[in-house]
Coordinates of C-alpha atoms and ligand atoms in Angstrom, one line a residue:
T1 CA -27.4 -14.9 -19.1
N2 CA -26.1 -13.7 -22.5
M3 CA -22.7 -12.3 -22.5
N4 CA -24.3 -9.2 -24.3
N5 CA -26.2 -8.5 -21.2
I6 CA -22.9 -8.3 -19.1
R7 CA -21.2 -5.0 -18.1
N8 CA -18.0 -5.5 -15.9
F9 CA -16.7 -2.0 -14.6
C10 CA -14.9 -0.5 -12.2
I11 CA -14.8 2.7 -10.4
I12 CA -11.5 5.1 -10.4
A13 CA -10.9 8.3 -8.8
H14 CA -8.6 10.3 -6.6
V15 CA -8.7 9.7 -2.8
D16 CA -12.1 11.2 -1.5
H17 CA -13.8 12.2 -4.9
G18 CA -16.5 10.0 -4.1
K19 CA -16.0 6.4 -5.7
S20 CA -17.4 4.5 -2.4
T21 CA -20.4 7.1 -2.1
L22 CA -21.2 6.4 -5.7
A23 CA -21.2 2.6 -5.3
D24 CA -23.7 3.1 -2.7
R25 CA -25.9 4.8 -4.7
L26 CA -25.6 2.5 -7.5
L27 CA -26.1 -0.5 -5.2
E28 CA -29.4 1.3 -3.6
Y29 CA -30.7 2.5 -7.0
T30 CA -30.5 -1.2 -8.7
N31 CA -32.1 -2.7 -5.2
T32 CA -28.9 -4.8 -4.6
I33 CA -28.8 -4.0 -1.1
D34 CA -31.9 -3.5 1.1
S35 CA -32.4 0.0 2.1
R36 CA -32.7 -1.2 5.7
K37 CA -29.1 -2.8 5.4
M38 CA -27.4 0.3 3.7
R39 CA -25.1 2.4 5.6
Q40 CA -22.6 4.6 4.0
Q41 CA -19.4 3.4 2.0
F42 CA -21.2 0.0 2.2
L43 CA -18.1 -1.5 0.5
D44 CA -15.5 -0.5 2.9
T45 CA -16.0 -3.5 5.1
M46 CA -12.7 -3.5 7.4
D47 CA -12.7 -1.7 10.2
I48 CA -9.5 0.2 9.5
E49 CA -11.3 1.2 6.2
R50 CA -14.4 2.5 8.0
E51 CA -12.2 4.3 10.6
R52 CA -10.0 6.0 8.1
G53 CA -12.7 6.4 5.6
I54 CA -10.7 5.3 2.6
T55 CA -10.8 1.9 0.8
I56 CA -8.2 -0.6 0.8
K57 CA -9.3 -3.5 -0.6
L58 CA -11.0 -3.7 -4.2
V59 CA -14.5 -5.2 -3.8
P60 CA -16.6 -6.8 -6.3
V61 CA -20.4 -6.7 -6.3
R62 CA -22.9 -7.9 -8.9
M63 CA -25.9 -6.0 -9.5
Q64 CA -29.1 -6.5 -11.7
Y65 CA -30.4 -3.4 -13.7
R66 CA -33.3 -3.1 -15.9
A67 CA -32.1 -0.7 -18.7
N68 CA -34.4 1.9 -20.6
D69 CA -34.0 -0.6 -23.5
G70 CA -36.6 -3.1 -21.4
K71 CA -33.4 -5.4 -21.3
E72 CA -32.2 -6.9 -18.0
Y73 CA -28.3 -6.5 -17.5
I74 CA -25.8 -7.9 -15.1
L75 CA -23.6 -5.2 -14.0
N76 CA -20.5 -6.1 -12.2
L77 CA -18.7 -3.3 -10.0
I78 CA -15.3 -3.5 -8.7
D79 CA -14.8 -0.7 -6.3
T80 CA -11.1 0.4 -6.1
P81 CA -8.8 2.2 -3.6
G82 CA -7.5 5.7 -4.5
H83 CA -4.3 6.0 -2.6
V84 CA -1.2 5.6 -4.6
D85 CA 0.3 2.9 -2.5
F86 CA -2.7 0.7 -3.4
S87 CA -2.8 1.4 -7.1
Y88 CA -1.6 -2.4 -7.6
E89 CA -5.2 -2.9 -6.4
V90 CA -6.6 -0.9 -9.2
S91 CA -4.5 -2.4 -12.4
R92 CA -5.8 -5.8 -11.0
S93 CA -9.5 -4.5 -10.8
L94 CA -9.1 -3.0 -14.2
A95 CA -8.0 -6.4 -16.0
A96 CA -11.4 -7.8 -14.7
C97 CA -13.4 -5.0 -16.5
E98 CA -14.1 -3.7 -20.0
G99 CA -15.0 -0.1 -18.8
A100 CA -14.5 2.4 -15.8
L101 CA -16.2 5.4 -14.2
L102 CA -13.7 8.0 -14.0
V103 CA -15.1 10.1 -10.7
I104 CA -13.6 13.8 -10.5
D105 CA -14.7 15.8 -7.7
A106 CA -16.3 19.1 -9.2
A107 CA -14.7 21.3 -6.7
Q108 CA -11.5 19.8 -6.6
G109 CA -11.2 18.9 -10.1
V110 CA -8.4 16.7 -11.5
E111 CA -5.9 15.7 -9.0
A112 CA -2.6 13.5 -9.3
Q113 CA -4.5 10.1 -9.0
T114 CA -7.2 11.1 -11.3
L115 CA -4.6 11.3 -14.0
A116 CA -2.6 8.2 -12.9
N117 CA -5.7 6.0 -12.7
A118 CA -7.1 7.3 -16.3
Y119 CA -3.6 6.4 -17.6
L120 CA -3.8 2.8 -16.1
A121 CA -7.3 2.4 -17.5
V122 CA -6.4 3.8 -21.1
D123 CA -3.5 1.5 -21.0
Q124 CA -5.7 -1.6 -20.3
G125 CA -7.7 -0.5 -23.1
L126 CA -10.9 0.3 -21.1
E127 CA -13.6 2.7 -22.1
I128 CA -13.7 5.5 -19.9
I129 CA -17.0 7.4 -18.8
P130 CA -15.9 10.4 -17.0
V131 CA -18.1 11.3 -13.8
I132 CA -18.3 14.7 -12.6
N133 CA -19.4 14.1 -8.6
K134 CA -20.4 16.6 -5.7
I135 CA -22.1 19.1 -8.2
D136 CA -24.1 19.8 -5.1
L137 CA -21.3 21.7 -3.4
P138 CA -21.5 25.5 -3.7
G139 CA -17.6 25.5 -5.0
A140 CA -18.6 23.1 -7.7
R141 CA -17.2 24.3 -11.2
P142 CA -18.4 21.8 -13.6
D143 CA -17.5 23.7 -16.7
E144 CA -13.8 24.1 -15.3
V145 CA -13.3 20.3 -14.8
L146 CA -15.0 19.6 -18.2
R147 CA -12.2 21.6 -19.8
Q148 CA -9.5 19.8 -17.5
I149 CA -11.1 16.7 -18.7
E150 CA -10.1 17.5 -22.3
E151 CA -7.0 19.6 -21.5
V152 CA -5.2 17.6 -18.7
I153 CA -6.4 14.1 -19.3
G154 CA -7.2 14.0 -23.0
L155 CA -10.4 12.7 -22.9
D156 CA -13.5 13.6 -24.9
S157 CA -15.6 15.6 -22.0
S158 CA -18.6 15.8 -24.0
Q159 CA -19.8 12.4 -22.7
A160 CA -19.0 13.5 -19.2
I161 CA -22.1 12.8 -16.5
L162 CA -22.8 15.2 -13.9
V163 CA -23.5 13.7 -10.7
S164 CA -23.9 14.3 -6.8
A165 CA -23.6 10.6 -5.3
K166 CA -24.3 12.5 -1.9
E167 CA -27.9 13.5 -3.2
G168 CA -28.6 10.8 -5.3
I169 CA -28.4 13.2 -8.7
G170 CA -27.1 11.7 -12.0
I171 CA -27.5 8.1 -10.9
P172 CA -29.8 6.7 -13.8
E173 CA -27.8 8.6 -16.4
A174 CA -24.6 7.0 -15.0
L175 CA -26.4 3.4 -15.2
E176 CA -27.4 3.8 -18.5
A177 CA -24.1 5.2 -19.6
I178 CA -22.5 1.8 -18.4
V179 CA -24.9 -0.1 -20.3
K180 CA -24.5 1.8 -23.9
R181 CA -21.1 2.7 -23.7
V182 CA -19.2 0.0 -21.7
P183 CA -18.6 -3.2 -24.5
P184 CA -19.9 -6.5 -23.3
P185 CA -17.4 -9.0 -22.6
T186 CA -15.5 -10.7 -25.4
G187 CA -14.9 -14.5 -24.9
N188 CA -16.0 -17.8 -25.6
E189 CA -18.3 -20.0 -23.3
D190 CA -17.6 -23.0 -25.4
A191 CA -13.7 -22.5 -25.2
K192 CA -11.3 -24.3 -22.9
L193 CA -11.8 -22.6 -19.2
Q194 CA -9.5 -19.7 -18.4
A195 CA -10.4 -17.8 -15.3
L196 CA -8.2 -14.9 -14.3
I197 CA -7.7 -14.6 -10.4
F198 CA -7.7 -11.1 -9.6
D199 CA -7.9 -11.1 -5.9
S200 CA -8.1 -13.6 -2.9
I201 CA -9.0 -14.0 0.8
Y202 CA -8.1 -16.7 3.2
D203 CA -11.2 -17.8 5.4
N204 CA -10.3 -20.2 8.4
Y205 CA -13.1 -22.5 7.6
R206 CA -13.3 -22.4 3.8
G207 CA -9.5 -22.1 2.9
V208 CA -8.7 -20.0 0.0
I209 CA -11.6 -17.8 -1.8
S210 CA -10.4 -16.8 -5.2
Y211 CA -12.0 -13.6 -6.9
V212 CA -12.2 -14.4 -10.6
R213 CA -13.0 -13.1 -13.6
V214 CA -13.9 -16.0 -16.1
V215 CA -12.5 -15.0 -19.5
N216 CA -13.3 -18.3 -21.7
G217 CA -15.4 -21.5 -20.6
C218 CA -17.2 -22.0 -17.7
I219 CA -16.3 -23.3 -14.1
K220 CA -18.8 -25.3 -12.0
K221 CA -18.9 -27.3 -8.9
G222 CA -17.4 -30.8 -8.8
Q223 CA -15.0 -29.7 -11.7
S224 CA -11.4 -30.5 -11.6
I225 CA -9.3 -27.4 -12.1
F226 CA -5.9 -26.8 -12.5
F227 CA -4.1 -23.7 -11.3
M228 CA -1.8 -22.8 -14.2
A229 CA 1.2 -21.2 -12.5
T230 CA 1.5 -23.3 -9.2
R231 CA 0.7 -26.7 -11.3
K232 CA -2.0 -27.8 -8.5
E233 CA -5.2 -29.6 -9.3
Y234 CA -8.2 -29.3 -7.0
E235 CA -12.1 -30.0 -7.2
V236 CA -14.3 -27.0 -7.2
E237 CA -16.2 -27.1 -3.7
E238 CA -18.6 -23.8 -4.8
V239 CA -18.7 -21.2 -7.2
G240 CA -20.9 -17.8 -6.8
F241 CA -21.4 -14.4 -7.2
F242 CA -20.7 -11.3 -4.9
T243 CA -24.4 -9.6 -4.4
P244 CA -22.3 -8.3 -2.5
F245 CA -22.4 -11.2 -0.1
M246 CA -21.0 -14.4 -1.4
S247 CA -24.2 -16.3 -2.5
P248 CA -23.5 -19.7 -4.6
A249 CA -24.4 -20.4 -8.1
E250 CA -24.6 -23.0 -10.7
E251 CA -21.5 -21.9 -12.5
L252 CA -19.7 -18.9 -13.8
K253 CA -19.6 -18.3 -17.5
A254 CA -17.3 -16.6 -19.7
G255 CA -17.4 -12.6 -19.1
E256 CA -18.6 -13.3 -15.4
V257 CA -17.1 -12.2 -12.4
G258 CA -17.6 -14.2 -9.1
Y259 CA -15.5 -16.5 -6.4
V260 CA -14.2 -20.0 -6.5
I261 CA -13.9 -22.2 -3.6
A262 CA -11.7 -25.4 -4.0
N263 CA -10.7 -26.3 -0.6
V264 CA -7.4 -25.0 -1.3
K265 CA -5.5 -24.5 2.2
T266 CA -2.1 -23.5 1.6
I267 CA -1.8 -19.7 0.6
W268 CA 0.8 -20.7 -2.4
E269 CA -1.2 -22.6 -4.5
A270 CA -3.9 -20.2 -5.6
R271 CA -2.0 -17.1 -6.4
V272 CA -3.4 -13.6 -7.5
G273 CA -2.8 -13.2 -11.2
D274 CA -2.9 -17.0 -11.8
T275 CA -5.1 -18.7 -14.3
I276 CA -7.4 -21.3 -13.5
T277 CA -8.1 -24.0 -15.9
D278 CA -9.9 -27.1 -16.2
A279 CA -7.8 -30.2 -15.5
N280 CA -9.1 -32.6 -17.8
S281 CA -9.2 -30.2 -20.7
P282 CA -6.5 -27.9 -20.2
A283 CA -6.1 -24.4 -22.0
D284 CA -3.2 -24.0 -23.9
K285 CA -1.6 -21.0 -22.1
P286 CA -2.5 -18.9 -19.0
L287 CA -4.1 -15.6 -19.5
P288 CA -1.5 -12.7 -19.2
G289 CA -1.0 -12.2 -15.5
Y290 CA 0.0 -9.4 -13.4
K291 CA 3.2 -7.7 -13.6
H292 CA 5.2 -8.8 -10.6
I293 CA 5.1 -5.9 -7.9
K294 CA 8.4 -5.1 -6.3
P295 CA 8.2 -3.8 -2.8
V296 CA 10.2 -0.6 -2.5
V297 CA 9.8 0.1 1.4
F298 CA 11.3 -2.1 4.0
C299 CA 10.9 -2.4 7.8
G300 CA 11.7 -5.0 10.2
L301 CA 8.9 -6.2 12.5
Y302 CA 9.4 -8.1 15.6
P303 CA 7.0 -9.5 18.4
L304 CA 7.3 -7.7 21.3
D305 CA 7.1 -11.1 23.4
R306 CA 9.5 -13.5 21.7
D307 CA 7.2 -16.4 22.1
D308 CA 4.8 -14.8 19.6
F309 CA 7.2 -15.2 16.7
P310 CA 5.3 -18.4 15.3
R311 CA 2.0 -16.4 15.6
L312 CA 3.7 -13.4 13.5
R313 CA 4.9 -15.8 10.9
E314 CA 1.4 -17.2 10.5
A315 CA -0.1 -13.8 10.5
I316 CA 1.9 -12.3 7.7
E317 CA 1.2 -15.3 5.8
K318 CA -2.2 -14.9 5.9
L319 CA -2.3 -11.1 5.2
Q320 CA 0.1 -11.9 2.4
L321 CA -3.0 -14.0 0.7
N322 CA -5.1 -10.8 0.8
D323 CA -2.0 -8.7 0.0
S324 CA 0.1 -10.0 -2.8
A325 CA 2.2 -7.0 -2.7
L326 CA 3.5 -7.9 0.9
A327 CA 6.8 -9.2 1.1
F328 CA 8.6 -10.8 3.9
E329 CA 11.7 -13.0 4.9
P330 CA 12.9 -13.9 8.5
E331 CA 15.5 -11.7 10.0
T332 CA 17.4 -11.4 13.5
S333 CA 18.5 -8.6 15.2
E334 CA 21.1 -8.5 18.0
A335 CA 18.5 -6.2 19.7
L336 CA 15.2 -7.3 19.0
G337 CA 15.6 -11.3 18.2
F338 CA 13.9 -13.3 15.7
G339 CA 11.5 -11.4 13.5
F340 CA 10.8 -10.4 9.9
R341 CA 12.1 -7.9 7.4
C342 CA 9.0 -6.8 5.3
G343 CA 8.5 -5.4 2.0
F344 CA 6.1 -2.6 1.4
L345 CA 4.6 -0.4 -1.6
G346 CA 4.7 2.5 0.3
L347 CA 4.4 4.0 3.7
L348 CA 0.8 4.0 4.2
H349 CA 0.8 0.1 3.0
M350 CA 3.4 -0.5 5.8
D351 CA 1.1 1.6 8.2
I352 CA -1.9 -0.6 7.6
T353 CA -0.2 -4.0 7.5
I354 CA 1.0 -3.3 10.9
E355 CA -2.3 -2.0 12.1
R356 CA -3.8 -5.2 10.8
L357 CA -1.2 -7.3 12.7
K358 CA -1.8 -5.7 15.9
R359 CA -5.7 -5.8 15.4
E360 CA -6.9 -8.7 13.6
F361 CA -4.2 -11.1 15.2
E362 CA -3.8 -9.3 18.4
I363 CA 0.1 -9.6 18.2
D364 CA 2.1 -6.9 19.9
L365 CA 4.7 -5.7 17.4
V366 CA 8.0 -3.5 17.3
A367 CA 8.3 -1.9 13.7
T368 CA 11.9 -0.4 12.9
A369 CA 12.3 2.7 10.8
P370 CA 11.4 2.1 7.1
T371 CA 14.2 2.1 4.5
V372 CA 15.1 1.4 0.8
A373 CA 17.0 -1.1 -1.1
Y374 CA 20.2 -0.1 -2.2
E375 CA 22.2 -1.2 -5.3
I376 CA 26.1 -1.2 -4.5
L377 CA 28.5 -1.7 -7.2
L378 CA 31.6 -3.2 -5.7
K379 CA 35.0 -2.4 -7.0
D380 CA 35.5 -5.8 -8.4
G381 CA 32.4 -5.2 -10.7
E382 CA 29.7 -7.1 -8.6
V383 CA 26.5 -5.5 -7.9
I384 CA 24.7 -6.4 -4.4
E385 CA 21.6 -5.3 -2.9
A386 CA 21.2 -3.7 0.7
R387 CA 18.0 -3.6 2.3
K388 CA 19.5 -2.6 5.6
P389 CA 22.3 -0.4 6.8
S390 CA 24.3 -4.0 8.1
D391 CA 24.1 -5.2 4.3
F392 CA 26.7 -2.7 3.3
P393 CA 30.2 -3.9 2.8
D394 CA 33.3 -2.0 4.2
P395 CA 33.3 1.5 2.1
V396 CA 36.8 0.5 0.6
K397 CA 35.2 -2.1 -1.6
I398 CA 32.4 0.3 -2.9
E399 CA 32.9 1.8 -6.1
E400 CA 29.3 3.4 -6.3
I401 CA 26.1 3.2 -4.5
R402 CA 22.6 3.7 -6.2
E403 CA 19.1 4.5 -4.8
P404 CA 15.7 4.3 -6.1
F405 CA 14.2 7.4 -7.5
I406 CA 10.6 8.1 -8.0
R407 CA 9.1 10.7 -10.2
L408 CA 6.5 12.7 -8.1
T409 CA 3.9 14.4 -9.4
I410 CA 2.3 17.4 -7.3
F411 CA -0.8 19.0 -8.0
L412 CA -1.0 22.2 -5.7
P413 CA -2.0 26.1 -5.4
S414 CA 0.5 28.1 -7.5
D415 CA 0.7 30.2 -4.3
Y416 CA 2.8 27.3 -2.7
V417 CA 4.9 26.4 -5.5
G418 CA 8.0 28.3 -4.2
K419 CA 7.7 26.2 -0.7
A420 CA 7.1 22.9 -2.4
M421 CA 10.4 23.5 -4.8
K422 CA 12.2 24.2 -1.9
L423 CA 11.4 21.2 0.1
C424 CA 12.2 18.9 -3.0
Q425 CA 15.5 20.5 -3.5
D426 CA 16.4 20.1 0.3
R427 CA 15.5 16.3 -0.5
H428 CA 18.0 16.0 -3.0
G429 CA 15.3 16.2 -5.9
E430 CA 16.1 16.8 -9.4
F431 CA 13.7 19.4 -11.2
V432 CA 11.8 17.8 -13.8
S433 CA 8.6 20.6 -15.0
L434 CA 6.4 23.0 -13.7
D435 CA 2.9 23.7 -15.8
Y436 CA 0.0 25.7 -15.1
I437 CA -3.2 24.2 -15.2
T438 CA -5.0 27.0 -14.5
P439 CA -3.7 30.4 -13.4
E440 CA -4.1 29.0 -9.9
R441 CA -3.5 25.5 -10.0
V442 CA 0.4 24.1 -10.9
K443 CA 1.4 20.5 -11.9
L444 CA 5.1 20.2 -10.5
I445 CA 7.1 17.2 -11.3
Y446 CA 10.5 16.1 -9.3
D447 CA 12.6 13.0 -9.4
L448 CA 13.2 12.5 -5.7
P449 CA 15.4 9.9 -4.0
L450 CA 12.6 7.2 -2.4
A451 CA 14.3 7.3 0.7
E452 CA 14.1 11.0 1.3
F453 CA 10.3 10.9 0.4
I454 CA 9.6 7.8 3.0
V455 CA 11.0 9.9 5.9
D456 CA 8.3 12.6 6.3
F457 CA 7.9 14.3 3.0
H458 CA 4.3 14.1 2.5
D459 CA 3.5 15.3 6.0
R460 CA 5.8 18.1 5.4
L461 CA 4.4 19.0 2.1
K462 CA 0.9 18.8 3.4
S463 CA 1.9 21.3 6.2
L464 CA 3.6 23.7 3.9
T465 CA 0.7 23.7 1.7
R466 CA -1.9 23.4 4.3
G467 CA -3.3 20.4 2.7
Y468 CA -4.0 21.6 -0.6
A469 CA -1.3 19.6 -2.4
S470 CA -2.0 16.0 -4.1
I471 CA 0.6 13.8 -5.0
D472 CA 1.4 10.7 -7.2
Y473 CA 4.6 8.7 -8.0
E474 CA 6.3 6.3 -9.8
Q475 CA 9.2 4.5 -9.7
V476 CA 12.1 5.7 -12.0
G477 CA 14.7 3.0 -11.2
Y478 CA 18.0 3.5 -9.2
R479 CA 20.5 6.2 -9.8
K480 CA 24.0 7.1 -8.4
S481 CA 24.0 8.7 -5.5
D482 CA 26.4 10.5 -2.8
L483 CA 25.6 8.2 0.0
V484 CA 27.6 7.1 3.1
K485 CA 27.0 4.7 5.8
V486 CA 27.1 6.0 9.1
D487 CA 27.9 3.7 12.1
I488 CA 27.3 4.4 15.6
L489 CA 29.8 3.3 18.3
I490 CA 29.0 2.9 22.0
H491 CA 32.2 2.7 23.9
G492 CA 34.0 1.8 20.9
E493 CA 31.7 -1.1 19.7
P494 CA 29.8 -0.6 16.7
V495 CA 26.1 -1.2 17.0
D496 CA 24.2 -2.4 13.7
A497 CA 20.7 -1.6 15.0
F498 CA 21.7 2.1 15.2
S499 CA 23.8 2.8 12.0
F500 CA 22.1 4.3 8.9
I501 CA 22.5 5.4 5.3
C502 CA 22.4 8.9 4.4
H503 CA 23.3 11.7 1.8
K504 CA 27.0 12.8 2.5
D505 CA 25.8 16.4 2.8
D506 CA 23.3 15.4 5.3
A507 CA 25.6 12.9 7.8
Y508 CA 27.0 15.3 10.1
K509 CA 23.4 16.7 11.0
R510 CA 21.7 13.2 11.2
A511 CA 24.5 11.6 13.1
L512 CA 24.2 14.5 15.8
G513 CA 20.8 14.0 16.1
V514 CA 21.2 10.3 16.5
I515 CA 23.9 10.5 19.1
K516 CA 22.0 13.1 21.1
K517 CA 19.1 10.8 21.1
L518 CA 21.3 8.0 22.4
K519 CA 22.5 9.9 25.1
E520 CA 19.0 10.3 26.5
L521 CA 18.4 6.7 26.1
I522 CA 21.5 5.3 27.4
P523 CA 21.6 4.8 31.1
R524 CA 24.5 6.0 33.2
Q525 CA 27.0 3.1 33.9
L526 CA 29.7 3.2 36.5
F527 CA 32.1 4.5 34.0
E528 CA 32.0 7.3 31.1
V529 CA 30.4 6.2 28.0
A530 CA 31.5 7.7 24.5
I531 CA 28.8 7.4 21.9
Q532 CA 30.5 8.4 18.5
A533 CA 29.1 8.5 14.8
S534 CA 31.6 7.5 12.1
I535 CA 32.0 7.1 8.3
G536 CA 34.3 4.2 7.9
S537 CA 37.2 4.7 10.4
R538 CA 36.6 8.5 10.7
V539 CA 34.7 10.0 13.5
I540 CA 32.2 12.6 12.6
A541 CA 30.5 13.5 15.8
R542 CA 30.4 12.4 19.4
E543 CA 28.8 12.7 22.8
N544 CA 29.6 11.4 26.4
V545 CA 27.3 9.7 28.8
K546 CA 28.6 10.9 32.4
P547 CA 29.1 8.2 34.7
L548 CA 26.4 7.5 37.3
R549 CA 23.3 5.6 37.9
K550 CA 19.9 6.6 36.7
N551 CA 16.3 5.4 36.4
V552 CA 16.0 4.5 32.6
L553 CA 12.3 4.1 32.2
A554 CA 11.5 7.2 33.5
K555 CA 13.2 9.0 30.6
C556 CA 12.9 6.7 27.7
Y557 CA 9.1 6.2 27.0
G558 CA 6.7 9.3 25.9
G559 CA 3.6 8.2 24.4
D560 CA 2.2 5.1 24.4
V561 CA 0.7 4.2 28.0
T562 CA -0.2 0.5 27.2
R563 CA 3.5 -0.3 26.0
K564 CA 4.7 1.4 29.5
R565 CA 2.3 -0.5 31.4
K566 CA 3.4 -3.6 29.7
L567 CA 6.8 -3.0 30.1
L568 CA 6.5 -2.4 33.9
E569 CA 4.6 -5.6 34.1
K570 CA 7.6 -7.4 32.5
Q571 CA 10.1 -5.7 34.6
K572 CA 8.3 -6.6 37.9
E573 CA 8.2 -10.5 36.5
G574 CA 12.0 -9.9 36.8
K575 CA 12.0 -10.3 33.1
E576 CA 14.0 -7.3 32.2
K577 CA 16.6 -7.7 29.7
M578 CA 19.9 -6.1 29.5
K579 CA 21.9 -6.2 26.4
M580 CA 25.8 -5.9 27.0
I581 CA 27.3 -3.7 24.1
G582 CA 30.9 -4.3 25.0
R583 CA 30.9 -3.4 28.5
V584 CA 28.0 -1.3 28.2
Q585 CA 24.8 -2.6 29.3
I586 CA 21.8 -1.2 27.7
P587 CA 18.1 -2.0 28.7
Q588 CA 16.0 -4.0 25.8
E589 CA 13.6 -1.3 26.0
A590 CA 16.2 1.6 25.0
F591 CA 16.7 -0.3 22.1
L592 CA 13.0 -0.2 21.5
A593 CA 12.4 3.2 22.2
F594 CA 15.2 4.1 19.6
L595 CA 14.6 1.9 16.8
Q596 CA 10.5 2.6 16.8
A597 CA 10.9 6.4 17.1
N598 CA 13.8 6.8 14.3
Ligands
LIG601 P1 -13.7 7.8 -2.1 O1 -12.4 8.0 -1.3 O2 -13.5 8.3 -3.5 O3 -14.4 6.4 -2.0 O4 -14.8 8.8 -1.4 P2 -16.2 8.5 -0.5 O5 -17.1 8.3 -1.4 O6 -15.5 7.8 0.6 O7 -16.4 10.0 -0.3 C1 -15.3 11.1 0.1 C2 -16.0 12.0 0.8 O8 -17.0 12.9 0.1 C3 -17.2 11.7 1.9 O9 -17.3 12.4 3.1 C4 -18.5 11.6 1.2 O10 -19.8 11.8 2.0 C5 -18.2 12.7 0.3 N1 -19.1 12.9 -0.7 C6 -19.1 12.0 -1.7 N2 -19.9 12.4 -3.0 C7 -20.3 13.5 -2.8 C8 -21.4 14.3 -3.3 O11 -21.9 14.1 -4.2 N3 -21.7 15.4 -2.8 C9 -21.0 15.9 -1.5 N4 -21.4 17.0 -1.0 N5 -20.2 15.1 -0.9 C10 -20.1 13.8 -1.4
LIG602 MG1 -13.6 4.7 -1.1

C-alpha cells in the first residue's frame, strides 16, 4: 500500500451519542466483519463494557474500502470511550490519527464531552468531520445541532454529515468524507523506524502486545527493536493488523496502525507512550510521548483473605499494563493488613478497576472510601503531600492546606439551574460563569473541590436534574482551603482508619454522622465505651456505647449476601479476628463494614 491510500481516524463523542453503533455500521459496510458474526457494539469486547453499554478501552480496526474514485483505501478506525474518566484513552487514540468523526446526537445536541473531545482533537491538529447521528429519532433537531456546531464548538457546520447509525443512513457519505477530507499520514517509509505505542495489552501466552502507529520507517518479523524510554532491546516475533482480530502481516510501514509482539514478558519494558525504533539503526530521538497522567482519586484495596495479597499484586500489575493511568503502592492498615493504595483518574475509573479485579482475577476485595491528595505547607516552609488522613502532620505544624480543584462544566436545562447552583455552593464551589446555549439550555461553570465532587456529586446532580445534566471537568490545580482533620477516638485511643479530612464548616455534621454509625457497629463491651471526634485536642462530638454484650453480625451487615455468608463461614472456622483498640475489642468485620460504606 501507498501512504496516500491510508486514512487513520477515530470517532469521538459524548457518551451514548452513538460512536460504537456508527463503528458497527462502518465495519458492516466495508465488509470487515461477516454479517453472521456481527453483534451490536461489536468493538465493546469486555464483559463490563457490554453489560454497562459503555466503551472503556480504545479499540483499533483496519478496514478496506473502495471509494467512489475507484481506489482502494485502508481505513484505520479507533473507537474511543466517551466518559470523562477515560479521556486519557481518547487523547492517546488521537495521537495515532489524522482525523476524527465528531458524533453528535441529533436530539441531545452538544454536550459537555462533545466540547471537551472536540477541543482535544483541535489541539492535536486533526481534521474534524461533524456527524449528526440519530436523525431517525422523532425528537431529532438537526438544524439546531448544526447551529450549535458553529456557535458552541466553533466548527464549520456546512460540512456536517447527517447519519442514523441505527438505520444505516448516511454511512457511505461518512466513508467518502473520511477518504476526501482526512489527510493521508505523513512520514517516511525509508527513514529510521519510529513507532508510537498508543496502547498495550498483556496476554498470558504471548506477553505484551503493543498497539502501534508507525510514524517513520517500517517494522517486521525478526527485526531487532529498541524501546527508547526503557532502553530495552527485543526481537520482533510477529507484527500484524486488527481486522479487528489480530492477523499477522509481513510488516507495518510508515502511516500504518497495527500490533507488535516481541516476547516482552515484564510489563515495564514496553510502556504506552514510548517509541519503538530499530536497534541496529536507531532514530535520533523518540516521538513526543503522552503527558504523564496523574491519578487524582485514591483508595486502599485490601484482599479479604490475607493470603490473596500476592495474587492481588499480580492482578493490579497486569491491569496497569492495559491501563497506564492506574497507579499503586503498597500500604498497610492496622485494621485491614497488607494492601495497596491505588490512584485513579476518577470514580468510574476506580469502580471499573475494582470490578475487573474481582471478576477477571477472582479476588475478593475491600475498597476503602475514595480520597484526594492534599498539599500541606508546613510552618517551616516545607510542602508535603497527604494522600490519606494519617499522612497529615500535627495541626500545630501546619501553615496552610491546599486541595485539588476541578473546573466543572455542566450542560443542563435552564429550569434546573437554581438547583444545580445551590448544590455547587453547598459543596464549596466557586462560581465561574453561566451561558445560555439556547433559551432552554445552559452551560454552567463552577470551580469545585475535587474531594466534594467524588463523594456523590454526580449522583446528586443527576437526581436534582432528572438525569438531564451532563458534565465534564478538568483539573485546575491546588487551592488553599479551610480544611481540618477530624480524628476519631475510641475509649480515648485515636483510630487512624476512621479519621477524615473535611471543610471546617462541615466538620461537626460529618463527625456526628461517623460516630453515630460507629456506635451501631461497635459491640457493647463489659464497660462503657466513649466514641469521640476531635480536631487536634478539641473534642467536637461524642457518643457512648452502653456496657452489655451483643451479637455484632446481626447488626453490621446490610446488603451483600455473599459477603455475609463468607464472613459466617470464616467465623465457623474459628477465624474471626478481633482487633484490640486499647481495651476495646472490635471485630475485623466492623472495620470492614465501616470502611467500605463510608
Ligand atoms: P457510544 O456510547 O457513543 O458508543 O454510543 P452507542 O453506540 O453505545 O449508542 C448508545 C445508544 O444509542 C444505543 O442504545 C444505541 O442503540 C443508540 N443509537 C446509536 N445510534 C443511533 C441512531 O442512529 N438512532 C437511534 N435511534 N439510536 C441510536
Ligand atoms: Mg461506545
